[in-house]
PDB file of C-alpha atoms and ligand atoms in Angstrom:
ATOM      1  CA  UNK F  65     -24.559  51.842  42.744  1.00 97.00           C
ATOM      2  CA  UNK F  66     -25.667  49.484  45.479  1.00 98.00           C
ATOM      3  CA  UNK F  67     -24.158  46.021  45.704  1.00 98.00           C
ATOM      4  CA  UNK F  68     -25.709  43.266  47.773  1.00 98.00           C
ATOM      5  CA  UNK F  69     -23.676  40.090  48.198  1.00 98.00           C
ATOM      6  CA  UNK F  70     -25.144  36.664  48.867  1.00 98.00           C
ATOM      7  CA  UNK F  71     -23.071  33.532  49.429  1.00 98.00           C
ATOM      8  CA  UNK F  72     -24.978  30.585  48.031  1.00 98.00           C
ATOM      9  CA  UNK F  73     -24.978  26.829  47.428  1.00 97.00           C
ATOM     10  CA  UNK F  74     -22.630  23.915  48.054  1.00 94.00           C
ATOM     11  CA  UNK F  75     -19.734  25.791  46.440  1.00 96.00           C
ATOM     12  CA  UNK F  76     -19.884  29.038  48.436  1.00 98.00           C
ATOM     13  CA  UNK F  77     -20.592  31.065  45.328  1.00 98.00           C
ATOM     14  CA  UNK F  78     -21.081  34.842  45.466  1.00 98.00           C
ATOM     15  CA  UNK F  79     -24.278  36.144  43.888  1.00 98.00           C
ATOM     16  CA  UNK F  80     -24.442  39.923  43.507  1.00 98.00           C
ATOM     17  CA  UNK F  81     -27.456  42.167  43.101  1.00 98.00           C
ATOM     18  CA  UNK F  82     -26.323  45.442  41.548  1.00 98.00           C
ATOM     19  CA  UNK F  83     -28.919  48.164  41.693  1.00 98.00           C
ATOM     20  CA  UNK F  84     -29.340  51.786  40.722  1.00 98.00           C
ATOM     21  CA  UNK F  85     -30.701  53.769  43.682  1.00 96.00           C
ATOM     22  CA  UNK F  86     -32.713  56.234  41.602  1.00 96.00           C
ATOM     23  CA  UNK F  87     -34.404  54.060  39.000  1.00 98.00           C
ATOM     24  CA  UNK F  88     -34.570  50.946  41.248  1.00 98.00           C
ATOM     25  CA  UNK F  89     -33.377  48.904  38.273  1.00 98.00           C
ATOM     26  CA  UNK F  90     -31.068  46.003  39.018  1.00 98.00           C
ATOM     27  CA  UNK F  91     -29.161  43.116  37.542  1.00 98.00           C
ATOM     28  CA  UNK F  92     -28.462  39.812  39.260  1.00 98.00           C
ATOM     29  CA  UNK F  93     -24.911  38.656  38.607  1.00 98.00           C
ATOM     30  CA  UNK F  94     -24.486  34.862  38.725  1.00 98.00           C
ATOM     31  CA  UNK F  95     -27.694  33.593  40.346  1.00 98.00           C
ATOM     32  CA  UNK F  96     -26.348  30.703  42.410  1.00 98.00           C
ATOM     33  CA  UNK F  97     -29.238  30.329  44.868  1.00 98.00           C
ATOM     34  CA  UNK F  98     -29.920  26.606  45.146  1.00 97.00           C
ATOM     35  CA  UNK F  99     -31.742  25.794  48.375  1.00 98.00           C
ATOM     36  CA  UNK F 100     -35.316  27.011  48.808  1.00 98.00           C
ATOM     37  CA  UNK F 101     -34.282  29.305  51.653  1.00 98.00           C
ATOM     38  CA  UNK F 102     -31.615  30.911  49.442  1.00 98.00           C
ATOM     39  CA  UNK F 103     -34.106  31.485  46.634  1.00 98.00           C
ATOM     40  CA  UNK F 104     -36.570  33.134  48.999  1.00 98.00           C
ATOM     41  CA  UNK F 105     -33.827  35.244  50.576  1.00 98.00           C
ATOM     42  CA  UNK F 106     -32.858  36.649  47.191  1.00 98.00           C
ATOM     43  CA  UNK F 107     -36.437  37.139  46.041  1.00 98.00           C
ATOM     44  CA  UNK F 108     -37.381  38.879  49.300  1.00 98.00           C
ATOM     45  CA  UNK F 109     -34.433  41.241  49.002  1.00 98.00           C
ATOM     46  CA  UNK F 110     -35.553  42.257  45.495  1.00 98.00           C
ATOM     47  CA  UNK F 111     -39.170  42.711  46.573  1.00 98.00           C
ATOM     48  CA  UNK F 112     -38.326  44.546  49.810  1.00 98.00           C
ATOM     49  CA  UNK F 113     -35.984  46.922  47.980  1.00 98.00           C
ATOM     50  CA  UNK F 114     -38.654  47.435  45.327  1.00 98.00           C
ATOM     51  CA  UNK F 115     -36.207  46.529  42.549  1.00 98.00           C
ATOM     52  CA  UNK F 116     -36.983  45.898  38.920  1.00 98.00           C
ATOM     53  CA  UNK F 117     -34.861  43.067  37.531  1.00 98.00           C
ATOM     54  CA  UNK F 118     -33.537  44.159  34.143  1.00 98.00           C
ATOM     55  CA  UNK F 119     -31.263  41.225  33.565  1.00 98.00           C
ATOM     56  CA  UNK F 120     -29.604  38.107  34.834  1.00 98.00           C
ATOM     57  CA  UNK F 121     -25.954  38.585  34.004  1.00 98.00           C
ATOM     58  CA  UNK F 122     -23.522  35.676  33.913  1.00 98.00           C
ATOM     59  CA  UNK F 123     -19.774  36.014  34.322  1.00 98.00           C
ATOM     60  CA  UNK F 124     -19.905  32.415  33.054  1.00 98.00           C
ATOM     61  CA  UNK F 125     -22.415  29.598  33.260  1.00 98.00           C
ATOM     62  CA  UNK F 126     -20.778  26.969  35.451  1.00 97.00           C
ATOM     63  CA  UNK F 127     -23.327  25.169  37.616  1.00 96.00           C
ATOM     64  CA  UNK F 128     -22.568  27.002  40.828  1.00 97.00           C
ATOM     65  CA  UNK F 129     -23.300  30.326  39.100  1.00 98.00           C
ATOM     66  CA  UNK F 130     -26.503  29.128  37.431  1.00 98.00           C
ATOM     67  CA  UNK F 131     -28.392  27.046  40.003  1.00 98.00           C
ATOM     68  CA  UNK F 132     -30.993  29.779  40.604  1.00 98.00           C
ATOM     69  CA  UNK F 133     -31.409  30.975  37.022  1.00 98.00           C
ATOM     70  CA  UNK F 134     -34.565  28.960  36.362  1.00 98.00           C
ATOM     71  CA  UNK F 135     -36.217  30.230  39.545  1.00 98.00           C
ATOM     72  CA  UNK F 136     -35.350  33.864  38.850  1.00 98.00           C
ATOM     73  CA  UNK F 137     -36.321  33.748  35.184  1.00 98.00           C
ATOM     74  CA  UNK F 138     -39.699  32.383  36.276  1.00 98.00           C
ATOM     75  CA  UNK F 139     -40.157  34.986  39.036  1.00 98.00           C
ATOM     76  CA  UNK F 140     -38.924  37.867  36.885  1.00 98.00           C
ATOM     77  CA  UNK F 141     -39.853  36.895  33.310  1.00 98.00           C
ATOM     78  CA  UNK F 142     -39.005  40.331  31.897  1.00 97.00           C
ATOM     79  CA  UNK F 143     -35.314  39.891  32.764  1.00 98.00           C
ATOM     80  CA  UNK F 144     -32.945  39.374  29.857  1.00 98.00           C
ATOM     81  CA  UNK F 145     -30.604  36.401  30.214  1.00 98.00           C
ATOM     82  CA  UNK F 146     -27.150  37.715  29.369  1.00 98.00           C
ATOM     83  CA  UNK F 147     -23.915  35.773  28.856  1.00 98.00           C
ATOM     84  CA  UNK F 148     -21.142  35.276  26.336  1.00 98.00           C
ATOM     85  CA  UNK F 149     -22.178  32.925  23.525  1.00 98.00           C
ATOM     86  CA  UNK F 150     -19.358  30.473  24.380  1.00 98.00           C
ATOM     87  CA  UNK F 151     -21.225  29.654  27.605  1.00 98.00           C
ATOM     88  CA  UNK F 152     -24.268  28.165  25.864  1.00 97.00           C
ATOM     89  CA  UNK F 153     -22.761  24.676  26.205  1.00 96.00           C
ATOM     90  CA  UNK F 154     -23.009  24.885  30.003  1.00 96.00           C
ATOM     91  CA  UNK F 155     -26.716  25.730  29.786  1.00 97.00           C
ATOM     92  CA  UNK F 156     -27.329  22.808  27.443  1.00 96.00           C
ATOM     93  CA  UNK F 157     -25.280  20.421  29.581  1.00 96.00           C
ATOM     94  CA  UNK F 158     -26.340  21.752  32.996  1.00 96.00           C
ATOM     95  CA  UNK F 159     -28.531  18.832  34.065  1.00 96.00           C
ATOM     96  CA  UNK F 160     -25.997  16.200  32.988  1.00 94.00           C
ATOM     97  CA  UNK F 161     -23.190  18.077  34.714  1.00 92.00           C
ATOM     98  CA  UNK F 162     -25.122  18.532  37.934  1.00 94.00           C
ATOM     99  CA  UNK F 163     -26.004  14.826  38.086  1.00 94.00           C
ATOM    100  CA  UNK F 164     -22.281  14.078  38.036  1.00 92.00           C
ATOM    101  CA  UNK F 165     -22.097  15.977  41.325  1.00 91.00           C
ATOM    102  CA  UNK F 166     -25.196  14.149  42.564  1.00 93.00           C
ATOM    103  CA  UNK F 167     -27.138  17.402  42.467  1.00 94.00           C
ATOM    104  CA  UNK F 168     -30.617  17.775  41.005  1.00 93.00           C
ATOM    105  CA  UNK F 169     -30.922  21.242  39.517  1.00 95.00           C
ATOM    106  CA  UNK F 170     -33.577  22.979  37.441  1.00 95.00           C
ATOM    107  CA  UNK F 171     -32.810  23.557  33.768  1.00 97.00           C
ATOM    108  CA  UNK F 172     -31.331  27.068  33.434  1.00 97.00           C
ATOM    109  CA  UNK F 173     -32.990  29.249  30.778  1.00 97.00           C
ATOM    110  CA  UNK F 174     -31.246  29.767  27.469  1.00 96.00           C
ATOM    111  CA  UNK F 175     -29.250  32.911  26.896  1.00 98.00           C
ATOM    112  CA  UNK F 176     -31.458  35.582  25.308  1.00 98.00           C
ATOM    113  CA  UNK F 177     -28.721  38.160  24.848  1.00 98.00           C
ATOM    114  CA  UNK F 178     -25.134  37.343  23.863  1.00 98.00           C
ATOM    115  CA  UNK F 179     -22.713  39.764  25.498  1.00 98.00           C
ATOM    116  CA  UNK F 180     -19.653  40.745  23.469  1.00 98.00           C
ATOM    117  CA  UNK F 181     -16.242  41.938  24.655  1.00 98.00           C
ATOM    118  CA  UNK F 182     -16.349  45.662  25.574  1.00 98.00           C
ATOM    119  CA  UNK F 183     -20.129  45.817  25.414  1.00 98.00           C
ATOM    120  CA  UNK F 184     -21.757  48.197  27.904  1.00 98.00           C
ATOM    121  CA  UNK F 185     -24.561  46.784  30.047  1.00 98.00           C
ATOM    122  CA  UNK F 186     -26.926  49.502  31.265  1.00 97.00           C
ATOM    123  CA  UNK F 187     -28.794  49.202  34.559  1.00 98.00           C
ATOM    124  CA  UNK F 188     -30.534  52.553  34.955  1.00 97.00           C
ATOM    125  CA  UNK F 189     -27.651  55.034  35.306  1.00 97.00           C
ATOM    126  CA  UNK F 190     -25.100  52.295  35.916  1.00 98.00           C
ATOM    127  CA  UNK F 191     -22.813  51.233  33.103  1.00 98.00           C
ATOM    128  CA  UNK F 192     -20.965  47.934  33.356  1.00 98.00           C
ATOM    129  CA  UNK F 193     -18.413  47.205  30.658  1.00 98.00           C
ATOM    130  CA  UNK F 194     -17.892  43.568  29.710  1.00 98.00           C
ATOM    131  CA  UNK F 195     -14.256  42.447  29.597  1.00 98.00           C
ATOM    132  CA  UNK F 196     -13.729  39.098  27.867  1.00 98.00           C
ATOM    133  CA  UNK F 197     -11.148  37.055  29.796  1.00 98.00           C
ATOM    134  CA  UNK F 198     -11.366  33.416  28.645  1.00 98.00           C
ATOM    135  CA  UNK F 199      -9.335  30.622  30.245  1.00 98.00           C
ATOM    136  CA  UNK F 200     -11.386  29.576  33.271  1.00 98.00           C
ATOM    137  CA  UNK F 201     -14.191  28.924  30.845  1.00 97.00           C
ATOM    138  CA  UNK F 202     -14.319  29.785  27.146  1.00 97.00           C
ATOM    139  CA  UNK F 203     -16.835  32.583  27.612  1.00 98.00           C
ATOM    140  CA  UNK F 204     -15.718  34.187  30.874  1.00 98.00           C
ATOM    141  CA  UNK F 205     -16.641  37.839  31.214  1.00 98.00           C
ATOM    142  CA  UNK F 206     -15.711  40.346  33.894  1.00 98.00           C
ATOM    143  CA  UNK F 207     -17.839  43.447  34.387  1.00 98.00           C
ATOM    144  CA  UNK F 208     -16.210  46.795  35.099  1.00 98.00           C
ATOM    145  CA  UNK F 209     -17.443  50.192  36.200  1.00 98.00           C
ATOM    146  CA  UNK F 210     -14.776  52.889  35.879  1.00 97.00           C
ATOM    147  CA  UNK F 211     -17.074  55.404  37.536  1.00 97.00           C
ATOM    148  CA  UNK F 212     -17.559  53.290  40.645  1.00 97.00           C
ATOM    149  CA  UNK F 213     -14.097  51.648  40.580  1.00 98.00           C
ATOM    150  CA  UNK F 214     -15.577  48.193  40.696  1.00 98.00           C
ATOM    151  CA  UNK F 215     -14.835  44.938  38.893  1.00 98.00           C
ATOM    152  CA  UNK F 216     -16.909  41.775  39.047  1.00 99.00           C
ATOM    153  CA  UNK F 217     -14.318  39.128  38.229  1.00 98.00           C
ATOM    154  CA  UNK F 218     -16.340  35.907  38.292  1.00 98.00           C
ATOM    155  CA  UNK F 219     -14.006  32.915  38.631  1.00 98.00           C
ATOM    156  CA  UNK F 220     -11.214  34.622  36.662  1.00 98.00           C
ATOM    157  CA  UNK F 221      -9.447  36.419  39.519  1.00 98.00           C
ATOM    158  CA  UNK F 222      -9.705  35.743  43.254  1.00 98.00           C
ATOM    159  CA  UNK F 223      -7.969  37.175  46.290  1.00 98.00           C
ATOM    160  CA  UNK F 224      -4.410  35.762  45.976  1.00 97.00           C
ATOM    161  CA  UNK F 225      -5.544  33.222  43.388  1.00 98.00           C
ATOM    162  CA  UNK F 226      -6.971  32.682  39.918  1.00 98.00           C
ATOM    163  CA  UNK F 227      -9.634  30.408  38.459  1.00 97.00           C
ATOM    164  CA  UNK F 228      -8.881  26.795  37.625  1.00 97.00           C
ATOM    165  CA  UNK F 229      -8.312  26.052  33.976  1.00 96.00           C
ATOM    166  CA  UNK F 230      -8.685  22.263  33.901  1.00 95.00           C
ATOM    167  CA  UNK F 231     -12.421  22.242  33.125  1.00 92.00           C
ATOM    168  CA  UNK F 232     -14.111  22.179  29.703  1.00 90.00           C
ATOM    169  CA  UNK F 233     -12.904  25.140  27.633  1.00 93.00           C
ATOM    170  CA  UNK F 234     -10.205  26.067  30.154  1.00 96.00           C
ATOM    171  CA  UNK F 235      -6.786  27.362  29.094  1.00 97.00           C
ATOM    172  CA  UNK F 236      -4.184  28.385  31.679  1.00 97.00           C
ATOM    173  CA  UNK F 237      -2.001  30.502  29.372  1.00 97.00           C
ATOM    174  CA  UNK F 238      -4.975  32.419  27.997  1.00 97.00           C
ATOM    175  CA  UNK F 239      -6.178  33.048  31.540  1.00 98.00           C
ATOM    176  CA  UNK F 240      -2.807  34.418  32.724  1.00 98.00           C
ATOM    177  CA  UNK F 241      -2.483  36.555  29.592  1.00 98.00           C
ATOM    178  CA  UNK F 242      -6.022  37.910  29.893  1.00 98.00           C
ATOM    179  CA  UNK F 243      -5.681  38.830  33.561  1.00 98.00           C
ATOM    180  CA  UNK F 244      -2.299  40.470  32.969  1.00 98.00           C
ATOM    181  CA  UNK F 245      -3.355  42.509  29.955  1.00 98.00           C
ATOM    182  CA  UNK F 246      -6.964  43.313  30.769  1.00 98.00           C
ATOM    183  CA  UNK F 247      -7.413  43.318  34.554  1.00 98.00           C
ATOM    184  CA  UNK F 248      -4.125  44.080  36.333  1.00 98.00           C
ATOM    185  CA  UNK F 249      -3.813  47.294  34.305  1.00 97.00           C
ATOM    186  CA  UNK F 250      -7.030  48.687  35.784  1.00 98.00           C
ATOM    187  CA  UNK F 251      -6.633  51.461  38.391  1.00 98.00           C
ATOM    188  CA  UNK F 252      -5.060  50.430  41.715  1.00 97.00           C
ATOM    189  CA  UNK F 253      -8.107  51.310  43.765  1.00 98.00           C
ATOM    190  CA  UNK F 254     -10.498  49.119  41.765  1.00 98.00           C
ATOM    191  CA  UNK F 255     -12.401  46.884  44.181  1.00 98.00           C
ATOM    192  CA  UNK F 256     -12.720  43.346  42.863  1.00 98.00           C
ATOM    193  CA  UNK F 257     -15.877  41.379  43.653  1.00 98.00           C
ATOM    194  CA  UNK F 258     -14.957  37.736  43.040  1.00 98.00           C
ATOM    195  CA  UNK F 259     -17.092  34.702  42.220  1.00 98.00           C
ATOM    196  CA  UNK F 260     -15.950  33.063  45.459  1.00 98.00           C
ATOM    197  CA  UNK F 261     -14.353  34.426  48.609  1.00 98.00           C
ATOM    198  CA  UNK F 262     -13.743  37.986  49.803  1.00 98.00           C
ATOM    199  CA  UNK F 263     -13.352  41.149  47.786  1.00 98.00           C
ATOM    200  CA  UNK F 264      -9.877  42.406  46.961  1.00 98.00           C
ATOM    201  CA  UNK F 265      -8.316  45.275  45.008  1.00 98.00           C
ATOM    202  CA  UNK F 266      -6.323  45.422  41.789  1.00 98.00           C
ATOM    203  CA  UNK F 267      -3.398  46.933  43.727  1.00 98.00           C
ATOM    204  CA  UNK F 268      -3.445  44.035  46.164  1.00 98.00           C
ATOM    205  CA  UNK F 269      -3.505  41.406  43.408  1.00 98.00           C
ATOM    206  CA  UNK F 270      -0.840  43.114  41.321  1.00 97.00           C
ATOM    207  CA  UNK F 271       1.460  43.209  44.353  1.00 97.00           C
ATOM    208  CA  UNK F 272       0.708  39.952  46.146  1.00 96.00           C
ATOM    209  CA  UNK F 273      -0.982  37.434  43.839  1.00 97.00           C
ATOM    210  CA  UNK F 274       1.470  34.497  43.526  1.00 97.00           C
ATOM    211  CA  UNK F 275       0.423  33.800  39.909  1.00 96.00           C
ATOM    212  CA  UNK F 276       1.897  37.114  38.675  1.00 94.00           C
TER     213      UNK F 276
HETATM  214 ZN1  LIG G 459     -16.482  28.648  37.339  1.00 72.52          ZN
HETATM  215 ZN1  LIG G 460     -17.627  29.297  40.640  1.00 72.52          ZN
END
């Protein structure tokens, strides 16, 4: 598994390209590229690495994770658009929401594949298991590879912090419960790739995160 990290847009959002070395298949997790230069940077990486985009995979569909979805769906029309069904509202409301921030974004494409809890997403040889952890948004998913000891946590879990729960569909208690029961029990050495900020490990968060 190869992971390429980009930090994009006004919100410093992490976009990840996860690719399988042998098949050259990849998924783009949370396409936040907003500025033209960011879009080209991501596109050029995919072209230069000779990758085939299987899917656009959303941990959730907040604006900062979806700014580049229209661009990528247009550039790579074969890619499935994958997210939990509870996130559809953010796709529908994206333009209204972005205008509230004074940002003009392109309409993100509608979800073409609803991802369920525990579902396995295949990218060539790579298997990512969806873990449903609502509370930051109502359809938040994390993606876990036991083989590679990697978790993509979206805005659910950050280094020494957790996602906010005061936005539409947020629920603080659900978030704490979900992280405790579904994430902090993963193996110590699991490396956590967050939606914002640096990577961390499950061991580090279990021992030092002030919310637990
Ligand atoms: Zn978010
Ligand atoms: Zn975010």
